Amino acid sequence: MEQTLELKRSRVTPLLFGIQDANLRYLEAQVGVQISTYDTTVTVIGEPGPTSLAVRLLEGAYGLLEAGIRLELSDLGFLLRLLENGEALDPQTLLAERIAVPSQKRFVSPKSLGQRRYLQAIRQHDLVIGIGPAGTGKTYLAMAMAVTGLERKEFSRIILARPAVEAGEKLGFLPGDLIEKVNPYLRPLYDALYDLLDLEKAQRLIERGAIEVAPLAFMRGRTLNDAFIILDDAQNTTVEQMTMFLTRLGFYSKAVITGDVTQVDLPSGKESGLIQVQRILQGIEGIDFVYFSERDVVRHPLVQAIVKAYNRYEQRVESPAAPRVP
């Protein structure tokens, strides 16, 4: 089947095609069609279903670009999932889902159905627990929501916590004072923070206590009011630490807990608080669990393939009839 799409001459046409037609090549690989262009005419050849899907995606993406929504290669995969899910590519809906980061004068948008569900959960619940593999945006999106909330004065401070657990390596004695010793464990939080706020502003906010980055142990004995709290790497909390953290939540506060239950670095015999909390808190009003899969990975395409390969391997190992891997 062949369908032709006639685009009006516009400044956004090159953005739709991508550099050296990279967007069109990506769409070909994802949908299983052949796409050729001549000036502003796009011809799509393939089976009826995929061809129609590709044309609808190109039409929708073109409309989004015309509405001023910037699209990257990873956004096309999200738009494709929306169409497969029976949803329209409505510019007003997608504009409303973006997170404005005023200090950087830019927007952060969901790039998968899982990320979209995650942001909706954070907006609607006081406690959200995001569980899934690396690269799914769990920490970054929560940080974007926190920074925006602080800028809009919805919260008076941001508190970022992480358990200080060695990820399989023995780091030995670290020089410096207490803060310098734990900083390597907190680096992922700083990386996300500095991507959303310029360095000088972030440092000023940290100095005056509007942003606090600390090991989880520093939360003990505190009540955290009027704050956006993020507990990252929560698979490495013990049951006792998770209980302690959950009971820190004060008035007018919101908490997001993130982690990957396949990457627990606790000593043998210690149960992960993130694994246990799923059995205890499911179904409580005001708390929402969001689960990510490899389809939500938005890093290098190889990362998605790697996560998928590990999942297949674990399923074979767990199956009683699985062959032994040499």
mmCIF file of C-alpha atoms in Angstrom:
data_model
loop_
_atom_site.group_PDB
_atom_site.id
_atom_site.type_symbol
_atom_site.label_atom_id
_atom_site.label_comp_id
_atom_site.label_asym_id
_atom_site.label_seq_id
_atom_site.Cartn_x
_atom_site.Cartn_y
_atom_site.Cartn_z
ATOM 1 C CA MET A 1 0.000 0.000 0.000
ATOM 2 C CA GLU A 2 1.190 3.521 -0.785
ATOM 3 C CA GLN A 3 0.048 6.777 0.824
ATOM 4 C CA THR A 4 1.193 10.278 -0.016
ATOM 5 C CA LEU A 5 1.290 13.158 2.428
ATOM 6 C CA GLU A 6 1.431 16.706 1.055
ATOM 7 C CA LEU A 7 2.943 19.154 3.531
ATOM 8 C CA LYS A 8 2.696 22.896 3.079
ATOM 9 C CA ARG A 9 6.032 24.663 2.736
ATOM 10 C CA SER A 10 7.005 25.573 6.275
ATOM 11 C CA ARG A 11 10.001 26.231 8.498
ATOM 12 C CA VAL A 12 9.092 23.125 10.546
ATOM 13 C CA THR A 13 9.337 20.669 7.639
ATOM 14 C CA PRO A 14 13.111 20.112 8.106
ATOM 15 C CA LEU A 15 12.467 19.621 11.847
ATOM 16 C CA LEU A 16 9.912 16.944 11.015
ATOM 17 C CA PHE A 17 12.330 15.063 8.766
ATOM 18 C CA GLY A 18 15.293 15.444 11.149
ATOM 19 C CA ILE A 19 18.973 15.888 10.364
ATOM 20 C CA GLN A 20 19.734 13.810 7.260
ATOM 21 C CA ASP A 21 16.159 12.472 7.520
ATOM 22 C CA ALA A 22 17.004 10.771 10.825
ATOM 23 C CA ASN A 23 13.394 10.998 12.052
ATOM 24 C CA LEU A 24 12.093 9.308 8.912
ATOM 25 C CA ARG A 25 14.680 6.524 9.163
ATOM 26 C CA TYR A 26 13.704 5.981 12.820
ATOM 27 C CA LEU A 27 10.029 5.794 11.869
ATOM 28 C CA GLU A 28 10.806 3.294 9.114
ATOM 29 C CA ALA A 29 12.580 1.019 11.585
ATOM 30 C CA GLN A 30 9.887 1.319 14.263
ATOM 31 C CA VAL A 31 6.825 0.837 12.043
ATOM 32 C CA GLY A 32 8.213 -1.316 9.203
ATOM 33 C CA VAL A 33 7.533 0.945 6.216
ATOM 34 C CA GLN A 34 9.528 2.705 3.512
ATOM 35 C CA ILE A 35 9.457 6.515 3.436
ATOM 36 C CA SER A 36 10.688 8.760 0.629
ATOM 37 C CA THR A 37 10.440 12.522 0.198
ATOM 38 C CA TYR A 38 10.439 14.953 -2.689
ATOM 39 C CA ASP A 39 10.421 18.598 -1.638
ATOM 40 C CA THR A 40 7.401 18.726 0.745
ATOM 41 C CA THR A 41 5.814 15.474 -0.486
ATOM 42 C CA VAL A 42 6.184 12.395 1.710
ATOM 43 C CA THR A 43 5.417 8.928 0.318
ATOM 44 C CA VAL A 44 4.942 5.984 2.678
ATOM 45 C CA ILE A 45 4.919 2.393 1.366
ATOM 46 C CA GLY A 46 4.096 -0.727 3.380
ATOM 47 C CA GLU A 47 1.322 -2.874 4.754
ATOM 48 C CA PRO A 48 -1.992 -0.982 5.208
ATOM 49 C CA GLY A 49 -1.885 -0.814 9.032
ATOM 50 C CA PRO A 50 1.718 0.350 9.453
ATOM 51 C CA THR A 51 1.420 2.739 6.489
ATOM 52 C CA SER A 52 -1.647 4.412 7.945
ATOM 53 C CA LEU A 53 0.042 4.611 11.363
ATOM 54 C CA ALA A 54 3.162 6.250 9.895
ATOM 55 C CA VAL A 55 1.103 8.824 7.971
ATOM 56 C CA ARG A 56 -0.946 9.680 11.074
ATOM 57 C CA LEU A 57 2.253 10.084 13.079
ATOM 58 C CA LEU A 58 3.792 12.399 10.468
ATOM 59 C CA GLU A 59 0.612 14.473 10.285
ATOM 60 C CA GLY A 60 0.350 14.687 14.064
ATOM 61 C CA ALA A 61 4.036 15.500 14.574
ATOM 62 C CA TYR A 62 3.824 18.208 11.913
ATOM 63 C CA GLY A 63 0.876 19.776 13.756
ATOM 64 C CA LEU A 64 2.760 19.699 17.045
ATOM 65 C CA LEU A 65 5.779 21.402 15.494
ATOM 66 C CA GLU A 66 3.495 24.062 14.003
ATOM 67 C CA ALA A 67 2.057 24.632 17.494
ATOM 68 C CA GLY A 68 5.561 25.321 18.794
ATOM 69 C CA ILE A 69 6.228 21.989 20.517
ATOM 70 C CA ARG A 70 9.831 20.938 20.094
ATOM 71 C CA LEU A 71 10.275 17.283 19.155
ATOM 72 C CA GLU A 72 13.350 15.101 19.538
ATOM 73 C CA LEU A 73 13.958 11.610 18.193
ATOM 74 C CA SER A 74 12.892 10.053 21.505
ATOM 75 C CA ASP A 75 9.598 11.974 21.347
ATOM 76 C CA LEU A 76 8.596 10.140 18.173
ATOM 77 C CA GLY A 77 8.527 6.840 20.038
ATOM 78 C CA PHE A 78 6.188 8.394 22.625
ATOM 79 C CA LEU A 79 3.890 9.774 19.914
ATOM 80 C CA LEU A 80 3.862 6.353 18.275
ATOM 81 C CA ARG A 81 2.801 4.706 21.561
ATOM 82 C CA LEU A 82 0.008 7.282 21.951
ATOM 83 C CA LEU A 83 -1.374 6.474 18.494
ATOM 84 C CA GLU A 84 -1.113 2.733 19.153
ATOM 85 C CA ASN A 85 -3.010 3.390 22.394
ATOM 86 C CA GLY A 86 -5.857 4.961 20.393
ATOM 87 C CA GLU A 87 -5.104 8.541 21.463
ATOM 88 C CA ALA A 88 -4.999 11.653 19.275
ATOM 89 C CA LEU A 89 -1.887 13.833 19.063
ATOM 90 C CA ASP A 90 -3.639 16.897 20.438
ATOM 91 C CA PRO A 91 -1.273 19.900 20.850
ATOM 92 C CA GLN A 92 -3.257 21.343 23.779
ATOM 93 C CA THR A 93 -3.107 18.080 25.715
ATOM 94 C CA LEU A 94 0.623 17.644 25.133
ATOM 95 C CA LEU A 95 1.316 21.298 25.988
ATOM 96 C CA ALA A 96 -0.529 20.869 29.293
ATOM 97 C CA GLU A 97 1.601 17.831 30.198
ATOM 98 C CA ARG A 98 4.910 19.676 29.928
ATOM 99 C CA ILE A 99 6.826 20.752 33.027
ATOM 100 C CA ALA A 100 7.974 24.360 32.766
ATOM 101 C CA VAL A 101 11.457 24.936 34.192
ATOM 102 C CA PRO A 102 11.443 28.750 34.548
ATOM 103 C CA SER A 103 15.090 29.131 35.558
ATOM 104 C CA GLN A 104 16.218 27.359 32.361
ATOM 105 C CA LYS A 105 13.426 28.818 30.202
ATOM 106 C CA ARG A 106 12.616 25.398 28.806
ATOM 107 C CA PHE A 107 10.194 22.522 29.208
ATOM 108 C CA VAL A 108 10.544 18.898 30.264
ATOM 109 C CA SER A 109 8.045 16.565 28.602
ATOM 110 C CA PRO A 110 7.168 12.889 29.141
ATOM 111 C CA LYS A 111 8.749 10.653 26.520
ATOM 112 C CA SER A 112 6.828 7.437 27.177
ATOM 113 C CA LEU A 113 3.430 6.299 28.420
ATOM 114 C CA GLY A 114 5.034 5.267 31.700
ATOM 115 C CA GLN A 115 6.554 8.720 32.179
ATOM 116 C CA ARG A 116 3.217 10.345 31.407
ATOM 117 C CA ARG A 117 1.468 8.183 34.008
ATOM 118 C CA TYR A 118 4.250 8.987 36.508
ATOM 119 C CA LEU A 119 3.836 12.754 36.118
ATOM 120 C CA GLN A 120 0.061 12.456 36.456
ATOM 121 C CA ALA A 121 0.552 10.451 39.659
ATOM 122 C CA ILE A 122 2.938 13.052 41.139
ATOM 123 C CA ARG A 123 0.472 15.840 40.389
ATOM 124 C CA GLN A 124 -2.416 13.959 41.996
ATOM 125 C CA HIS A 125 -0.884 12.168 45.002
ATOM 126 C CA ASP A 126 1.172 13.145 48.048
ATOM 127 C CA LEU A 127 3.277 9.976 47.917
ATOM 128 C CA VAL A 128 4.347 8.324 44.655
ATOM 129 C CA ILE A 129 6.602 5.277 44.380
ATOM 130 C CA GLY A 130 8.222 4.838 40.957
ATOM 131 C CA ILE A 131 9.801 1.434 40.295
ATOM 132 C CA GLY A 132 11.629 0.394 37.147
ATOM 133 C CA PRO A 133 14.933 0.014 35.309
ATOM 134 C CA ALA A 134 17.642 2.625 34.870
ATOM 135 C CA GLY A 135 17.123 5.257 32.204
ATOM 136 C CA THR A 136 13.357 5.599 32.597
ATOM 137 C CA GLY A 137 13.512 9.155 33.978
ATOM 138 C CA LYS A 138 12.258 8.357 37.479
ATOM 139 C CA THR A 139 14.631 10.696 39.310
ATOM 140 C CA TYR A 140 14.927 13.369 36.624
ATOM 141 C CA LEU A 141 11.182 13.888 36.199
ATOM 142 C CA ALA A 142 10.626 14.000 39.963
ATOM 143 C CA MET A 143 13.428 16.570 40.204
ATOM 144 C CA ALA A 144 11.837 18.653 37.438
ATOM 145 C CA MET A 145 8.519 18.641 39.304
ATOM 146 C CA ALA A 146 10.309 19.613 42.529
ATOM 147 C CA VAL A 147 12.257 22.498 40.939
ATOM 148 C CA THR A 148 9.121 23.847 39.262
ATOM 149 C CA GLY A 149 7.174 23.596 42.517
ATOM 150 C CA LEU A 150 9.916 25.495 44.350
ATOM 151 C CA GLU A 151 10.009 28.219 41.658
ATOM 152 C CA ARG A 152 6.228 28.614 41.913
ATOM 153 C CA LYS A 153 6.443 28.712 45.731
ATOM 154 C CA GLU A 154 4.260 25.609 46.062
ATOM 155 C CA PHE A 155 6.918 24.321 48.501
ATOM 156 C CA SER A 156 9.474 26.167 50.588
ATOM 157 C CA ARG A 157 12.248 23.629 50.053
ATOM 158 C CA ILE A 158 13.412 20.530 48.206
ATOM 159 C CA ILE A 159 14.951 17.630 50.109
ATOM 160 C CA LEU A 160 16.893 15.022 48.141
ATOM 161 C CA ALA A 161 17.942 11.844 49.915
ATOM 162 C CA ARG A 162 19.777 8.690 48.935
ATOM 163 C CA PRO A 163 21.037 5.702 50.954
ATOM 164 C CA ALA A 164 24.823 5.523 51.132
ATOM 165 C CA VAL A 165 25.353 1.924 50.016
ATOM 166 C CA GLU A 166 28.353 0.670 48.053
ATOM 167 C CA ALA A 167 27.260 -0.768 44.694
ATOM 168 C CA GLY A 168 29.349 -3.920 44.898
ATOM 169 C CA GLU A 169 32.691 -2.100 45.081
ATOM 170 C CA LYS A 170 34.682 -1.586 48.242
ATOM 171 C CA LEU A 171 35.474 2.119 48.206
ATOM 172 C CA GLY A 172 37.672 1.974 51.278
ATOM 173 C CA PHE A 173 38.516 5.048 53.340
ATOM 174 C CA LEU A 174 37.326 8.297 51.779
ATOM 175 C CA PRO A 175 39.226 11.470 52.784
ATOM 176 C CA GLY A 176 37.608 14.737 53.880
ATOM 177 C CA ASP A 177 34.807 15.748 56.232
ATOM 178 C CA LEU A 178 31.458 13.966 56.529
ATOM 179 C CA ILE A 179 29.864 15.804 53.590
ATOM 180 C CA GLU A 180 32.838 15.046 51.332
ATOM 181 C CA LYS A 181 32.693 11.372 52.290
ATOM 182 C CA VAL A 182 29.030 10.942 51.310
ATOM 183 C CA ASN A 183 29.035 13.222 48.244
ATOM 184 C CA PRO A 184 29.968 10.401 45.803
ATOM 185 C CA TYR A 185 26.766 8.580 46.784
ATOM 186 C CA LEU A 186 24.710 11.736 46.118
ATOM 187 C CA ARG A 187 26.295 12.598 42.760
ATOM 188 C CA PRO A 188 23.320 11.390 40.641
ATOM 189 C CA LEU A 189 21.047 13.820 42.500
ATOM 190 C CA TYR A 190 23.432 16.714 41.936
ATOM 191 C CA ASP A 191 23.700 15.819 38.237
ATOM 192 C CA ALA A 192 19.928 16.041 37.773
ATOM 193 C CA LEU A 193 19.737 19.227 39.835
ATOM 194 C CA TYR A 194 22.447 21.015 37.856
ATOM 195 C CA ASP A 195 20.782 20.066 34.593
ATOM 196 C CA LEU A 196 17.581 21.815 35.698
ATOM 197 C CA LEU A 197 19.122 24.807 37.495
ATOM 198 C CA ASP A 198 22.211 26.764 36.537
ATOM 199 C CA LEU A 199 25.142 26.027 38.836
ATOM 200 C CA GLU A 200 25.230 29.403 40.619
ATOM 201 C CA LYS A 201 21.511 29.427 41.399
ATOM 202 C CA ALA A 202 21.598 25.829 42.607
ATOM 203 C CA GLN A 203 24.530 26.627 44.904
ATOM 204 C CA ARG A 204 22.714 29.672 46.323
ATOM 205 C CA LEU A 205 19.598 27.613 47.041
ATOM 206 C CA ILE A 206 21.700 24.895 48.704
ATOM 207 C CA GLU A 207 23.560 27.473 50.830
ATOM 208 C CA ARG A 208 20.367 29.033 52.148
ATOM 209 C CA GLY A 209 18.752 25.621 52.794
ATOM 210 C CA ALA A 210 16.045 25.814 50.104
ATOM 211 C CA ILE A 211 17.588 22.683 48.573
ATOM 212 C CA GLU A 212 19.083 19.999 50.781
ATOM 213 C CA VAL A 213 20.962 16.994 49.422
ATOM 214 C CA ALA A 214 21.715 14.473 52.131
ATOM 215 C CA PRO A 215 22.199 10.781 52.884
ATOM 216 C CA LEU A 216 19.041 9.026 54.052
ATOM 217 C CA ALA A 217 20.491 8.606 57.555
ATOM 218 C CA PHE A 218 20.296 12.398 57.991
ATOM 219 C CA MET A 219 16.475 12.210 57.845
ATOM 220 C CA ARG A 220 16.147 10.387 61.167
ATOM 221 C CA GLY A 221 14.229 12.287 63.858
ATOM 222 C CA ARG A 222 12.960 15.024 61.536
ATOM 223 C CA THR A 223 9.475 16.121 60.422
ATOM 224 C CA LEU A 224 9.559 17.483 56.889
ATOM 225 C CA ASN A 225 6.855 20.135 56.387
ATOM 226 C CA ASP A 226 6.159 22.218 53.265
ATOM 227 C CA ALA A 227 8.719 20.268 51.225
ATOM 228 C CA PHE A 228 9.086 18.239 48.040
ATOM 229 C CA ILE A 229 11.068 15.180 49.124
ATOM 230 C CA ILE A 230 12.744 12.703 46.776
ATOM 231 C CA LEU A 231 14.202 9.415 48.004
ATOM 232 C CA ASP A 232 16.338 8.032 45.184
ATOM 233 C CA ASP A 233 17.913 4.569 44.839
ATOM 234 C CA ALA A 234 15.348 3.310 47.351
ATOM 235 C CA GLN A 235 15.978 -0.376 46.557
ATOM 236 C CA ASN A 236 19.037 0.032 48.798
ATOM 237 C CA THR A 237 17.039 1.078 51.858
ATOM 238 C CA THR A 238 16.535 -1.465 54.577
ATOM 239 C CA VAL A 239 13.025 -2.129 55.893
ATOM 240 C CA GLU A 240 13.820 0.004 58.950
ATOM 241 C CA GLN A 241 15.134 2.899 56.830
ATOM 242 C CA MET A 242 12.065 2.856 54.589
ATOM 243 C CA THR A 243 9.750 2.956 57.611
ATOM 244 C CA MET A 244 11.765 5.840 59.037
ATOM 245 C CA PHE A 245 11.591 7.795 55.778
ATOM 246 C CA LEU A 246 7.861 7.269 55.254
ATOM 247 C CA THR A 247 7.104 8.615 58.722
ATOM 248 C CA ARG A 248 9.066 11.859 58.094
ATOM 249 C CA LEU A 249 6.350 13.267 55.791
ATOM 250 C CA GLY A 250 4.868 16.451 57.282
ATOM 251 C CA PHE A 251 2.057 18.850 56.408
ATOM 252 C CA TYR A 252 1.876 20.377 52.896
ATOM 253 C CA SER A 253 4.610 18.038 51.681
ATOM 254 C CA LYS A 254 4.905 15.668 48.743
ATOM 255 C CA ALA A 255 7.273 12.692 48.498
ATOM 256 C CA VAL A 256 8.508 10.659 45.556
ATOM 257 C CA ILE A 257 10.382 7.392 46.075
ATOM 258 C CA THR A 258 12.317 5.907 43.157
ATOM 259 C CA GLY A 259 14.233 2.679 42.696
ATOM 260 C CA ASP A 260 15.008 -0.416 40.662
ATOM 261 C CA VAL A 261 14.273 -3.651 42.534
ATOM 262 C CA THR A 262 16.631 -5.582 40.213
ATOM 263 C CA GLN A 263 19.675 -3.649 41.482
ATOM 264 C CA VAL A 264 19.679 -4.216 45.235
ATOM 265 C CA ASP A 265 23.148 -3.762 46.767
ATOM 266 C CA LEU A 266 22.220 -4.539 50.377
ATOM 267 C CA PRO A 267 24.170 -7.226 52.260
ATOM 268 C CA SER A 268 22.909 -10.769 51.886
ATOM 269 C CA GLY A 269 19.967 -11.473 54.189
ATOM 270 C CA LYS A 270 18.793 -7.857 54.326
ATOM 271 C CA GLU A 271 15.388 -7.300 52.679
ATOM 272 C CA SER A 272 14.953 -4.176 50.570
ATOM 273 C CA GLY A 273 12.501 -1.672 52.019
ATOM 274 C CA LEU A 274 11.333 -0.874 48.477
ATOM 275 C CA ILE A 275 10.410 -4.508 47.860
ATOM 276 C CA GLN A 276 8.566 -4.814 51.174
ATOM 277 C CA VAL A 277 6.687 -1.517 50.828
ATOM 278 C CA GLN A 278 4.894 -2.839 47.746
ATOM 279 C CA ARG A 279 3.230 -5.493 49.892
ATOM 280 C CA ILE A 280 2.243 -3.042 52.627
ATOM 281 C CA LEU A 281 1.092 0.225 51.016
ATOM 282 C CA GLN A 282 -0.814 -0.949 47.925
ATOM 283 C CA GLY A 283 -4.361 0.412 47.848
ATOM 284 C CA ILE A 284 -3.916 3.206 50.399
ATOM 285 C CA GLU A 285 -5.603 6.434 49.301
ATOM 286 C CA GLY A 286 -3.110 9.215 48.554
ATOM 287 C CA ILE A 287 -0.353 6.743 47.614
ATOM 288 C CA ASP A 288 0.293 5.617 44.045
ATOM 289 C CA PHE A 289 2.702 3.076 42.571
ATOM 290 C CA VAL A 290 4.005 3.567 39.034
ATOM 291 C CA TYR A 291 5.882 0.725 37.333
ATOM 292 C CA PHE A 292 8.223 1.342 34.399
ATOM 293 C CA SER A 293 9.399 -1.185 31.796
ATOM 294 C CA GLU A 294 12.116 -1.275 29.152
ATOM 295 C CA ARG A 295 9.715 0.566 26.800
ATOM 296 C CA ASP A 296 10.111 3.621 29.056
ATOM 297 C CA VAL A 297 13.919 3.761 28.746
ATOM 298 C CA VAL A 298 14.904 7.064 27.121
ATOM 299 C CA ARG A 299 18.678 6.756 27.103
ATOM 300 C CA HIS A 300 20.748 5.445 24.185
ATOM 301 C CA PRO A 301 18.692 2.848 22.216
ATOM 302 C CA LEU A 302 21.194 0.189 23.303
ATOM 303 C CA VAL A 303 20.132 0.678 26.935
ATOM 304 C CA GLN A 304 16.589 -0.417 26.076
ATOM 305 C CA ALA A 305 17.968 -3.472 24.280
ATOM 306 C CA ILE A 306 20.230 -4.302 27.239
ATOM 307 C CA VAL A 307 17.368 -4.054 29.766
ATOM 308 C CA LYS A 308 15.213 -6.251 27.531
ATOM 309 C CA ALA A 309 18.001 -8.850 27.190
ATOM 310 C CA TYR A 310 18.501 -9.028 30.969
ATOM 311 C CA ASN A 311 14.738 -9.453 31.491
ATOM 312 C CA ARG A 312 14.687 -12.356 29.001
ATOM 313 C CA TYR A 313 17.685 -13.960 30.706
ATOM 314 C CA GLU A 314 16.116 -13.700 34.183
ATOM 315 C CA GLN A 315 12.868 -15.234 32.917
ATOM 316 C CA ARG A 316 14.806 -18.213 31.497
ATOM 317 C CA VAL A 317 16.726 -18.677 34.738
ATOM 318 C CA GLU A 318 13.589 -18.504 36.879
ATOM 319 C CA SER A 319 11.678 -20.966 34.685
ATOM 320 C CA PRO A 320 11.937 -24.596 35.950
ATOM 321 C CA ALA A 321 12.334 -25.796 32.381
ATOM 322 C CA ALA A 322 14.957 -23.223 31.488
ATOM 323 C CA PRO A 323 18.180 -24.640 30.023
ATOM 324 C CA ARG A 324 21.333 -24.038 31.988
ATOM 325 C CA VAL A 325 23.491 -21.206 30.654
ATOM 326 C CA PRO A 326 27.135 -22.237 30.333
#
